[in-house]
Coordinates of N, CA and C in Angstrom, one line a residue:
M239 N 0.9 -1.2 0.0 CA 0.1 0.0 0.0 C 0.9 1.2 0.0
F240 N 0.3 2.3 -0.2 CA 1.0 3.6 -0.4 C 1.2 4.2 0.9
E241 N 2.2 5.1 1.0 CA 2.6 5.8 2.3 C 2.5 7.2 2.0
L242 N 1.7 8.0 2.9 CA 1.4 9.3 2.7 C 2.4 10.2 3.4
Q243 N 2.7 11.4 2.8 CA 3.6 12.4 3.4 C 2.6 13.3 4.4
L244 N 3.2 13.7 5.5 CA 2.4 14.4 6.4 C 1.9 15.7 5.8
S245 N 2.6 16.4 4.9 CA 2.2 17.7 4.4 C 1.0 17.6 3.6
S246 N 0.6 16.4 3.1 CA -0.6 16.2 2.3 C -1.6 15.3 2.9
I247 N -1.6 15.1 4.2 CA -2.5 14.1 4.7 C -4.0 14.5 4.4
L248 N -4.4 15.7 4.7 CA -5.8 16.1 4.5 C -6.2 16.3 3.1
S249 N -5.3 16.8 2.3 CA -5.6 17.2 0.9 C -5.6 16.1 -0.1
D250 N -4.7 15.1 0.2 CA -4.6 14.0 -0.8 C -5.1 12.7 -0.5
L251 N -5.9 12.6 0.6 CA -6.6 11.3 0.9 C -7.7 10.9 -0.1
S252 N -7.6 9.7 -0.5 CA -8.6 9.1 -1.4 C -9.7 8.5 -0.6
I253 N -10.8 8.2 -1.3 CA -11.9 7.6 -0.7 C -11.5 6.2 0.0
Q254 N -10.7 5.5 -0.6 CA -10.2 4.3 0.0 C -9.5 4.5 1.3
Q255 N -8.6 5.5 1.3 CA -7.9 5.9 2.5 C -8.8 6.4 3.7
W256 N -9.8 7.2 3.3 CA -10.7 7.7 4.3 C -11.6 6.4 4.9
I257 N -11.9 5.5 4.1 CA -12.6 4.3 4.6 C -11.7 3.6 5.6
I258 N -10.4 3.5 5.3 CA -9.5 2.8 6.2 C -9.4 3.7 7.6
I259 N -9.2 4.9 7.4 CA -9.1 5.8 8.6 C -10.3 5.8 9.5
L260 N -11.5 5.9 8.8 CA -12.7 6.0 9.6 C -13.1 4.6 10.2
G261 N -12.9 3.6 9.3 CA -13.1 2.2 9.8 C -12.1 1.9 11.0
S262 N -11.0 2.3 10.9 CA -10.0 2.2 12.1 C -10.5 2.9 13.2
G263 N -11.2 4.1 13.1 CA -11.7 4.8 14.3 C -12.8 4.0 14.8
M264 N -13.6 3.4 14.1 CA -14.7 2.6 14.6 C -14.3 1.4 15.3
L265 N -13.3 0.8 14.8 CA -12.7 -0.4 15.4 C -12.0 -0.1 16.8
I266 N -11.4 1.0 16.8 CA -10.8 1.5 18.0 C -11.9 1.7 19.0
G267 N -12.9 2.5 18.7 CA -14.0 2.7 19.6 C -14.6 1.5 20.1
M268 N -14.9 0.5 19.2 CA -15.3 -0.8 19.7 C -14.4 -1.5 20.7
S269 N -13.1 -1.5 20.4 CA -12.1 -2.1 21.3 C -12.2 -1.4 22.7
K270 N -12.2 -0.2 22.7 CA -12.2 0.5 24.1 C -13.6 0.4 24.8
A271 N -14.6 -0.1 24.0 CA -15.9 -0.2 24.6 C -15.9 -1.7 25.2
G272 N -14.9 -2.5 25.0 CA -14.8 -3.8 25.7 C -14.9 -4.9 24.7
V273 N -14.8 -4.7 23.3 CA -14.8 -5.8 22.3 C -13.3 -6.0 22.1
P274 N -12.7 -7.1 22.7 CA -11.3 -7.3 22.6 C -10.8 -7.7 21.2
G275 N -9.5 -7.3 20.9 CA -8.9 -7.8 19.7 C -9.2 -7.0 18.4
V276 N -10.3 -6.3 18.3 CA -10.6 -5.8 17.0 C -9.7 -4.7 16.5
S277 N -9.1 -3.9 17.5 CA -8.3 -2.8 17.1 C -6.9 -3.3 16.6
M278 N -6.6 -4.6 16.7 CA -5.3 -5.2 16.2 C -5.3 -5.0 14.7
V279 N -6.5 -4.9 14.0 CA -6.5 -4.8 12.5 C -6.0 -3.4 12.2
V280 N -6.2 -2.5 13.1 CA -5.9 -1.0 12.8 C -4.4 -0.9 12.6
I281 N -3.6 -1.5 13.4 CA -2.2 -1.2 13.5 C -1.5 -1.3 12.2
P282 N -1.5 -2.6 11.6 CA -0.8 -2.7 10.4 C -1.4 -2.0 9.2
L283 N -2.7 -1.8 9.1 CA -3.3 -0.9 8.1 C -2.9 0.5 8.1
M284 N -2.9 1.0 9.3 CA -2.4 2.4 9.5 C -0.9 2.6 9.2
A285 N -0.1 1.6 9.5 CA 1.3 1.5 9.3 C 1.6 1.5 7.8
M286 N 0.8 0.7 7.1 CA 1.0 0.7 5.7 C 0.6 1.9 5.0
L287 N -0.3 2.7 5.6 CA -0.9 3.9 5.0 C 0.0 5.1 5.2
F288 N 0.5 5.2 6.5 CA 1.3 6.4 6.9 C 2.8 6.1 7.3
G289 N 3.2 4.8 7.2 CA 4.5 4.6 7.7 C 4.4 4.0 9.2
G290 N 5.5 3.3 9.5 CA 5.4 2.6 10.7 C 5.4 3.5 12.0
K291 N 6.5 4.3 12.1 CA 6.6 5.2 13.2 C 5.5 6.3 13.2
Q292 N 5.3 6.9 12.1 CA 4.2 8.0 12.0 C 2.9 7.5 12.5
S293 N 2.6 6.2 12.0 CA 1.2 5.7 12.2 C 1.0 5.6 13.8
T294 N 1.9 5.4 14.6 CA 1.7 5.3 16.0 C 1.3 6.6 16.6
G295 N 1.8 7.7 16.0 CA 1.3 9.0 16.5 C 0.0 9.5 16.0
I296 N -0.4 8.9 14.9 CA -1.8 9.2 14.3 C -2.8 8.3 15.1
I297 N -2.4 7.1 15.5 CA -3.4 6.3 16.2 C -3.6 6.6 17.6
L298 N -2.5 7.2 18.2 CA -2.5 7.4 19.7 C -3.7 8.4 20.1
P299 N -3.9 9.5 19.5 CA -5.0 10.4 19.9 C -6.3 9.7 19.7
M300 N -6.5 8.9 18.7 CA -7.7 8.2 18.5 C -8.0 7.2 19.7
L301 N -6.9 6.6 20.1 CA -7.1 5.7 21.3 C -7.4 6.5 22.5
I302 N -6.9 7.7 22.7 CA -7.2 8.5 23.9 C -8.7 8.9 23.8
I303 N -9.1 9.3 22.7 CA -10.6 9.7 22.5 C -11.4 8.6 22.9
A304 N -11.0 7.4 22.4 CA -11.8 6.1 22.7 C -11.7 5.8 24.1
D305 N -10.6 6.0 24.7 CA -10.4 5.8 26.2 C -11.4 6.5 27.0
V306 N -11.7 7.7 26.7 CA -12.6 8.6 27.3 C -14.0 7.9 27.3
F307 N -14.5 7.3 26.3 CA -15.7 6.6 26.2 C -15.7 5.4 27.2
G308 N -14.5 4.6 27.0 CA -14.4 3.4 27.9 C -14.4 3.6 29.3
V309 N -13.6 4.7 29.8 CA -13.5 5.0 31.1 C -14.9 5.6 31.7
S310 N -15.5 6.4 30.9 CA -16.8 7.0 31.2 C -17.8 5.9 31.5
Y311 N -17.8 4.9 30.7 CA -18.9 3.8 30.8 C -18.5 2.8 31.9
Y312 N -17.2 2.4 32.1 CA -16.9 1.4 33.0 C -16.1 1.9 34.2
H313 N -16.0 3.2 34.4 CA -15.2 3.7 35.5 C -15.4 3.1 36.9
R314 N -16.7 2.8 37.2 CA -17.0 2.2 38.6 C -16.6 0.8 38.7
H315 N -16.2 0.2 37.7 CA -15.8 -1.3 37.8 C -14.3 -1.5 37.9
A316 N -13.5 -0.4 37.8 CA -12.1 -0.5 37.8 C -11.5 -0.9 39.1
E317 N -10.5 -1.8 39.1 CA -9.9 -2.3 40.4 C -8.5 -1.7 40.4
W318 N -8.3 -0.6 41.1 CA -7.1 0.3 41.0 C -5.9 -0.4 41.5
K319 N -6.0 -1.3 42.5 CA -4.7 -2.0 42.9 C -4.0 -2.7 41.8
H320 N -4.8 -3.3 40.8 CA -4.2 -4.0 39.7 C -3.7 -3.0 38.7
V321 N -4.2 -1.8 38.6 CA -3.7 -0.8 37.6 C -2.4 -0.4 38.2
L322 N -2.3 0.0 39.4 CA -1.0 0.6 40.1 C 0.0 -0.5 40.1
R323 N -0.3 -1.7 40.2 CA 0.7 -2.8 40.3 C 1.5 -2.8 39.0
A324 N 0.9 -2.7 37.9 CA 1.7 -2.9 36.6 C 2.0 -1.5 36.0
L325 N 1.5 -0.5 36.4 CA 1.7 0.9 35.7 C 3.2 1.3 35.8
P326 N 3.9 1.2 36.9 CA 5.4 1.6 36.9 C 6.2 0.8 35.9
W327 N 6.0 -0.5 35.8 CA 6.7 -1.2 34.9 C 6.4 -1.0 33.4
A328 N 5.1 -0.6 33.1 CA 4.6 -0.2 31.9 C 5.3 1.1 31.4
V329 N 5.5 2.0 32.4 CA 6.1 3.3 32.0 C 7.7 3.0 31.7
L330 N 8.3 2.1 32.4 CA 9.7 1.6 32.0 C 9.7 1.1 30.6
G331 N 8.7 0.2 30.3 CA 8.7 -0.4 29.0 C 8.5 0.7 27.9
V332 N 7.7 1.7 28.2 CA 7.4 2.8 27.2 C 8.8 3.5 27.0
L333 N 9.5 3.8 28.0 CA 10.8 4.5 27.8 C 11.8 3.7 27.1
I334 N 11.8 2.4 27.3 CA 12.8 1.5 26.6 C 12.5 1.6 25.1
A335 N 11.2 1.5 24.8 CA 10.7 1.5 23.4 C 11.0 2.9 22.8
L336 N 10.8 4.0 23.6 CA 11.1 5.3 23.1 C 12.5 5.4 22.6
I337 N 13.5 4.9 23.4 CA 14.9 4.9 22.9 C 15.1 4.1 21.8
I338 N 14.6 3.0 21.7 CA 14.9 2.0 20.5 C 14.3 2.6 19.3
G339 N 13.1 3.2 19.4 CA 12.5 3.9 18.2 C 13.2 5.0 17.5
N340 N 14.2 5.6 18.4 CA 15.0 6.7 17.8 C 16.2 6.2 17.0
Y341 N 16.5 4.9 17.0 CA 17.7 4.4 16.3 C 17.4 3.4 15.2
I342 N 16.2 3.3 14.8 CA 15.8 2.3 13.7 C 15.1 3.1 12.6
D343 N 15.3 2.6 11.3 CA 14.6 3.3 10.2 C 13.2 2.7 10.2
D344 N 12.4 3.4 9.2 CA 10.9 3.1 9.2 C 10.7 1.7 8.8
T345 N 11.4 1.1 7.8 CA 11.2 -0.4 7.4 C 11.4 -1.2 8.7
T346 N 12.5 -1.0 9.4 CA 12.7 -1.8 10.5 C 11.6 -1.7 11.6
F347 N 11.2 -0.4 11.7 CA 10.1 0.0 12.7 C 8.8 -0.8 12.4
K348 N 8.5 -0.8 11.1 CA 7.2 -1.5 10.7 C 7.4 -3.0 11.0
Q349 N 8.5 -3.5 10.7 CA 8.8 -4.9 10.9 C 8.8 -5.2 12.5
L350 N 9.2 -4.3 13.2 CA 9.2 -4.5 14.8 C 7.7 -4.5 15.2
I351 N 6.9 -3.6 14.5 CA 5.5 -3.6 14.9 C 4.9 -4.9 14.5
A352 N 5.2 -5.4 13.3 CA 4.7 -6.7 13.0 C 5.1 -7.9 14.0
I353 N 6.2 -7.8 14.4 CA 6.7 -8.9 15.4 C 5.8 -8.6 16.7
V354 N 5.7 -7.4 17.1 CA 4.9 -7.2 18.3 C 3.5 -7.7 18.1
I355 N 2.9 -7.4 16.9 CA 1.6 -7.9 16.6 C 1.5 -9.5 16.7
F356 N 2.5 -10.1 16.0 CA 2.5 -11.6 16.0 C 2.5 -12.1 17.5
V357 N 3.5 -11.6 18.3 CA 3.5 -12.1 19.6 C 2.2 -11.8 20.4
S358 N 1.6 -10.6 20.1 CA 0.4 -10.3 20.8 C -0.7 -11.1 20.4
L359 N -0.7 -11.5 19.1 CA -1.7 -12.5 18.6 C -1.7 -13.8 19.3
V360 N -0.4 -14.3 19.5 CA -0.2 -15.6 20.1 C -0.8 -15.5 21.6
L361 N -0.5 -14.3 22.2 CA -1.1 -14.3 23.6 C -2.6 -14.2 23.5
L362 N -3.1 -13.5 22.5 CA -4.5 -13.3 22.4 C -5.2 -14.8 22.2
V363 N -4.6 -15.6 21.3 CA -5.0 -16.9 21.1 C -5.0 -17.8 22.4
F364 N -3.8 -17.5 23.1 CA -3.6 -18.3 24.4 C -4.7 -17.9 25.4
K365 N -5.0 -16.7 25.4 CA -6.0 -16.2 26.4 C -7.3 -16.8 26.1
D366 N -7.7 -16.9 24.7 CA -9.0 -17.4 24.3 C -9.1 -18.9 24.6
R367 N -8.0 -19.7 24.5 CA -8.0 -21.1 24.6 C -7.8 -21.6 26.1
K368 N -7.3 -20.6 26.8 CA -7.1 -20.9 28.2 C -8.3 -20.7 29.1
K369 N -8.7 -21.8 29.8 CA -9.9 -21.7 30.6 C -9.7 -20.7 31.8
Q370 N -10.7 -20.2 32.3 CA -10.6 -19.2 33.5 C -10.1 -20.0 34.7
S371 N -10.3 -21.2 34.8 CA -9.9 -22.0 36.0 C -8.4 -22.4 36.0
A372 N -7.8 -22.2 34.8 CA -6.3 -22.5 34.7 C -5.5 -21.7 35.5
S373 N -4.4 -22.1 36.0 CA -3.5 -21.4 36.8 C -2.5 -20.6 36.0
T374 N -2.5 -19.2 36.2 CA -1.6 -18.3 35.6 C -0.9 -17.6 36.7
P375 N 0.5 -17.4 36.7 CA 1.2 -16.9 37.7 C 0.5 -15.5 38.2
D376 N 0.3 -15.3 39.5 CA -0.2 -14.1 39.9 C 0.7 -13.5 41.1
S377 N 1.8 -13.0 40.7 CA 2.8 -12.6 41.6 C 3.4 -11.2 41.1
W378 N 4.2 -10.6 41.9 CA 4.8 -9.3 41.5 C 5.7 -9.4 40.2
W379 N 6.4 -10.5 40.2 CA 7.2 -10.6 38.9 C 6.5 -10.8 37.6
F380 N 5.2 -11.5 37.8 CA 4.4 -11.6 36.6 C 3.8 -10.3 36.2
A381 N 3.4 -9.5 37.2 CA 2.8 -8.2 36.9 C 4.0 -7.3 36.4
A382 N 5.1 -7.5 36.8 CA 6.3 -6.7 36.3 C 6.6 -7.0 34.8
L383 N 6.5 -8.3 34.5 CA 6.9 -8.8 33.2 C 5.7 -8.4 32.2
M384 N 4.5 -8.5 32.6 CA 3.4 -8.1 31.7 C 3.4 -6.5 31.6
G385 N 3.7 -5.9 32.7 CA 3.7 -4.4 32.6 C 4.8 -3.9 31.6
L386 N 6.0 -4.5 31.8 CA 7.1 -4.1 30.9 C 6.9 -4.5 29.5
G387 N 6.4 -5.7 29.3 CA 6.2 -6.1 27.9 C 4.9 -5.2 27.3
G388 N 4.0 -4.9 28.2 CA 2.8 -4.1 27.6 C 3.2 -2.7 27.3
G389 N 4.1 -2.1 28.2 CA 4.6 -0.7 27.9 C 5.4 -0.7 26.6
F390 N 6.3 -1.6 26.4 CA 7.1 -1.6 25.2 C 6.1 -1.8 24.0
A391 N 5.2 -2.7 24.0 CA 4.3 -3.0 22.9 C 3.5 -1.8 22.6
T392 N 2.9 -1.1 23.6 CA 2.1 0.1 23.4 C 2.8 1.2 22.8
M393 N 4.1 1.4 23.1 CA 4.8 2.6 22.5 C 5.3 2.1 21.1
I394 N 5.6 1.0 20.8 CA 6.2 0.6 19.5 C 5.0 0.4 18.5
G395 N 3.9 -0.1 19.0 CA 2.8 -0.3 17.9 C 1.5 -0.3 18.6
N396 N 1.2 0.4 19.7 CA -0.1 0.6 20.3 C -0.7 -0.9 20.3
A397 N 0.0 -1.9 20.7 CA -0.5 -3.3 20.6 C -0.4 -4.0 21.9
A398 N -0.6 -3.4 23.0 CA -0.5 -3.9 24.3 C -1.7 -4.6 24.9
G399 N -2.8 -4.5 24.2 CA -4.0 -5.1 24.7 C -3.9 -6.6 25.1
P400 N -3.5 -7.4 24.2 CA -3.5 -8.9 24.5 C -2.5 -9.1 25.6
I401 N -1.4 -8.4 25.8 CA -0.4 -8.7 26.8 C -1.1 -8.3 28.1
F402 N -1.7 -7.1 28.3 CA -2.3 -6.7 29.5 C -3.5 -7.7 29.8
A403 N -4.2 -8.2 28.8 CA -5.3 -9.2 29.0 C -4.8 -10.4 29.7
I404 N -3.6 -10.9 29.5 CA -3.0 -12.0 30.1 C -2.8 -11.7 31.6
Y405 N -2.4 -10.5 31.9 CA -2.2 -10.1 33.2 C -3.5 -10.1 34.0
L406 N -4.5 -9.5 33.3 CA -5.8 -9.5 34.0 C -6.5 -10.9 34.1
L407 N -6.1 -11.8 33.2 CA -6.7 -13.1 33.2 C -6.2 -13.9 34.5
A408 N -5.0 -13.5 34.9 CA -4.4 -14.1 36.0 C -5.2 -13.7 37.4
I409 N -5.8 -12.6 37.3 CA -6.5 -12.1 38.5 C -7.9 -12.6 38.4
R410 N -8.4 -13.1 37.3 CA -9.7 -13.7 37.1 C -10.8 -12.7 37.5
L411 N -10.7 -11.4 36.9 CA -11.7 -10.4 37.1 C -13.1 -10.8 36.4
P412 N -14.2 -10.4 36.9 CA -15.4 -10.4 36.2 C -15.3 -9.6 34.9
K413 N -16.2 -9.8 34.0 CA -16.1 -9.0 32.7 C -16.0 -7.5 32.9
N414 N -16.9 -6.9 33.5 CA -16.9 -5.4 33.7 C -15.7 -4.9 34.4
S415 N -15.3 -5.6 35.4 CA -14.2 -5.2 36.2 C -12.9 -5.4 35.2
F416 N -12.8 -6.4 34.4 CA -11.8 -6.6 33.5 C -11.6 -5.5 32.5
I417 N -12.9 -5.0 31.9 CA -12.9 -4.0 31.0 C -12.5 -2.6 31.6
G418 N -13.1 -2.4 32.9 CA -12.9 -1.2 33.5 C -11.4 -0.9 33.9
T419 N -10.8 -2.0 34.5 CA -9.4 -1.9 34.9 C -8.5 -1.6 33.7
A420 N -8.8 -2.4 32.6 CA -8.0 -2.1 31.4 C -8.1 -0.7 30.8
A421 N -9.4 -0.3 30.9 CA -9.7 1.1 30.4 C -8.9 2.2 31.1
W422 N -8.9 2.1 32.4 CA -8.1 3.1 33.2 C -6.7 2.9 33.0
F423 N -6.1 1.8 32.9 CA -4.7 1.4 32.6 C -4.3 2.1 31.3
F424 N -5.0 1.9 30.3 CA -4.6 2.4 29.0 C -4.8 3.9 28.9
F425 N -5.8 4.4 29.5 CA -6.0 5.8 29.4 C -4.8 6.6 30.0
I426 N -4.4 6.1 31.2 CA -3.2 6.7 31.9 C -1.9 6.5 31.1
I427 N -1.7 5.3 30.6 CA -0.4 5.1 29.9 C -0.4 5.8 28.5
N428 N -1.6 6.0 27.9 CA -1.7 6.7 26.6 C -1.5 8.2 26.8
L429 N -2.0 8.8 27.9 CA -1.8 10.1 28.3 C -0.3 10.4 28.4
F430 N 0.3 9.4 29.1 CA 1.9 9.5 29.3 C 2.6 9.5 28.1
K431 N 2.1 8.7 27.1 CA 2.9 8.6 25.8 C 2.7 9.9 25.0
F432 N 1.6 10.6 25.1 CA 1.3 11.7 24.2 C 2.4 12.7 24.1
P433 N 2.9 13.3 25.2 CA 4.0 14.3 24.9 C 5.2 13.7 24.5
L434 N 5.5 12.4 24.7 CA 6.6 11.7 24.1 C 6.6 11.7 22.6
H435 N 5.3 11.4 22.0 CA 5.2 11.5 20.6 C 5.2 12.9 20.0
V436 N 4.8 13.9 20.8 CA 4.9 15.3 20.3 C 6.3 15.8 20.3
F437 N 7.0 15.6 21.4 CA 8.3 16.3 21.6 C 9.6 15.5 21.3
V438 N 9.4 14.2 21.4 CA 10.5 13.3 21.1 C 10.5 12.7 19.7
W439 N 9.4 11.9 19.5 CA 9.4 11.2 18.1 C 8.8 12.2 17.1
K440 N 8.1 13.3 17.5 CA 7.5 14.3 16.7 C 6.6 13.6 15.6
T441 N 5.7 12.7 16.1 CA 4.8 12.1 15.2 C 3.4 12.6 15.4
I442 N 3.2 13.6 16.2 CA 1.9 14.2 16.4 C 2.1 15.7 16.1
S443 N 1.2 16.2 15.2 CA 1.2 17.6 14.9 C -0.2 18.1 14.8
W444 N -0.3 19.4 14.6 CA -1.7 20.0 14.3 C -2.4 19.4 13.2
E445 N -1.7 19.0 12.2 CA -2.3 18.4 11.0 C -2.8 17.0 11.4
T446 N -2.0 16.1 12.1 CA -2.4 14.8 12.5 C -3.6 14.9 13.5
L447 N -3.5 15.9 14.3 CA -4.7 16.1 15.3 C -6.0 16.5 14.5
S448 N -5.8 17.3 13.4 CA -7.0 17.6 12.5 C -7.6 16.3 12.0
L449 N -6.7 15.5 11.6 CA -7.2 14.2 11.1 C -7.9 13.3 12.1
N450 N -7.3 13.3 13.3 CA -7.9 12.6 14.5 C -9.4 13.2 14.8
A451 N -9.5 14.5 14.7 CA -10.7 15.3 15.1 C -11.8 14.8 14.1
I452 N -11.5 14.7 12.7 CA -12.4 14.2 11.8 C -12.9 12.8 12.1
A453 N -12.0 12.0 12.7 CA -12.4 10.6 13.0 C -13.2 10.5 14.3
I454 N -13.4 11.6 15.0 CA -14.2 11.4 16.3 C -15.6 10.8 16.2
P455 N -16.4 11.2 15.2 CA -17.7 10.5 15.0 C -17.6 9.1 14.8
A456 N -16.7 8.6 14.0 CA -16.5 7.2 13.8 C -16.2 6.4 15.0
I457 N -15.3 7.2 15.9 CA -14.9 6.5 17.1 C -16.1 6.4 18.0
A458 N -16.9 7.5 18.1 CA -18.0 7.4 18.9 C -19.0 6.3 18.5
I459 N -19.3 6.2 17.2 CA -20.2 5.1 16.7 C -19.6 3.8 17.1
G460 N -18.3 3.6 16.9 CA -17.7 2.3 17.3 C -17.9 2.0 18.8
A461 N -17.7 3.0 19.6 CA -17.9 2.8 21.0 C -19.2 2.4 21.4
F462 N -20.2 3.1 20.9 CA -21.6 2.8 21.3 C -22.0 1.4 20.7
L463 N -21.5 1.1 19.5 CA -21.7 -0.3 19.0 C -21.0 -1.3 19.8
G464 N -19.9 -1.0 20.3 CA -19.1 -1.9 21.1 C -19.9 -2.2 22.4
F465 N -20.4 -1.1 23.0 CA -21.2 -1.4 24.2 C -22.4 -2.3 24.1
W466 N -23.0 -2.1 22.9 CA -24.1 -3.0 22.5 C -23.6 -4.5 22.3
I467 N -22.5 -4.7 21.6 CA -22.0 -5.9 21.3 C -21.6 -6.7 22.6
V468 N -20.9 -6.0 23.4 CA -20.5 -6.6 24.7 C -21.8 -7.1 25.5
K469 N -22.9 -6.4 25.4 CA -24.1 -6.7 26.2 C -24.9 -7.9 25.6
H470 N -24.9 -8.0 24.2 CA -25.8 -8.9 23.5 C -25.2 -10.0 22.6
I471 N -24.0 -9.8 22.1 CA -23.5 -10.8 21.1 C -22.3 -11.5 21.6
P472 N -22.2 -12.8 21.5 CA -21.0 -13.5 21.8 C -20.0 -13.2 20.7
N473 N -18.7 -13.1 21.1 CA -17.7 -12.6 20.1 C -16.7 -13.6 19.7
H474 N -16.8 -14.9 20.0 CA -15.9 -15.9 19.7 C -15.6 -15.9 18.2
T475 N -16.7 -16.1 17.3 CA -16.5 -16.4 15.9 C -15.7 -15.2 15.3
Y476 N -16.3 -13.9 15.5 CA -15.6 -12.8 14.7 C -14.3 -12.5 15.3
R477 N -14.0 -12.9 16.5 CA -12.7 -12.7 17.0 C -11.6 -13.4 16.3
W478 N -12.0 -14.7 15.8 CA -11.1 -15.5 15.1 C -10.9 -14.9 13.7
I479 N -11.9 -14.3 13.1 CA -11.8 -13.6 11.9 C -10.8 -12.5 12.0
V480 N -11.1 -11.7 13.0 CA -10.1 -10.6 13.3 C -8.7 -11.0 13.4
I481 N -8.5 -12.1 14.2 CA -7.1 -12.6 14.3 C -6.5 -13.0 13.0
V482 N -7.2 -13.7 12.1 CA -6.7 -14.1 10.8 C -6.3 -12.9 9.9
I483 N -7.3 -11.9 9.9 CA -7.1 -10.7 9.1 C -5.9 -9.9 9.7
T484 N -5.7 -9.8 10.9 CA -4.7 -9.1 11.5 C -3.3 -9.8 11.2
F485 N -3.3 -11.1 11.3 CA -2.1 -11.9 11.0 C -1.6 -11.6 9.6
L486 N -2.6 -11.7 8.6 CA -2.2 -11.4 7.2 C -1.8 -10.0 7.0
S487 N -2.4 -9.1 7.6 CA -2.1 -7.5 7.5 C -0.7 -7.4 8.0
A488 N -0.4 -8.0 9.2 CA 1.0 -7.8 9.8 C 2.0 -8.5 8.9
L489 N 1.7 -9.6 8.3 CA 2.6 -10.3 7.4 C 3.0 -9.5 6.2
L490 N 2.1 -8.6 5.7 CA 2.4 -7.8 4.6 C 3.3 -6.7 5.0
M491 N 3.4 -6.3 6.2 CA 4.4 -5.3 6.7 C 5.8 -5.7 6.5
F492 N 6.1 -7.0 6.2 CA 7.4 -7.5 6.1 C 7.9 -7.3 4.6
F493 N 7.0 -7.0 3.7 CA 7.3 -6.9 2.3 C 7.1 -5.5 1.7

């Protein structure tokens, strides 16, 4: 796929590209409303459209906007002790990824995103196949490992969802507590990442924020659709479809 230059983001977008961007906004909104895995499709598509490193800065404000919907809806269900347990390690993971991202070119960056996606997909499949009664380590070192890996993955490719899901799986939270705890964790870590993208990686500008603003209605629609899905529709079948599509999309990033 083609890679756009920042100076022409708004003026040169085709209908196909707008479909990708707005569709990505809807998927991000659905993900933050509690539909797991669907935003994984967004990462490789946006990387192919805008370039690996630049795409992370374009996606991040969309995630923060969607986080607001998720936090607003599920804020009463968050269990803060689990958020605070992993958060310092996630911050460390973000800073490690920040340094690494300054020393690799865009091709390598996209390939690194793809690797993060592949690992995240393996974890996502593992989570789906693992029964709730199965024993997963629930100790400080496990929280540290998941926090560190999640922080690195979220900075490199905004792909920490499956990693943090494994951490929450170990705690065996009820569905709403699971979603509410994850919503607050990612809202905080994404706000922490924002100035790093602005001032260090310089992947967020007024022009990219204008693009994000246009996507707000799509994000909102996705969020409300996601709330409805979580309440009414089992998601096992379409989750597997998302996994396959995401795997193929990530594979394309190597070529």
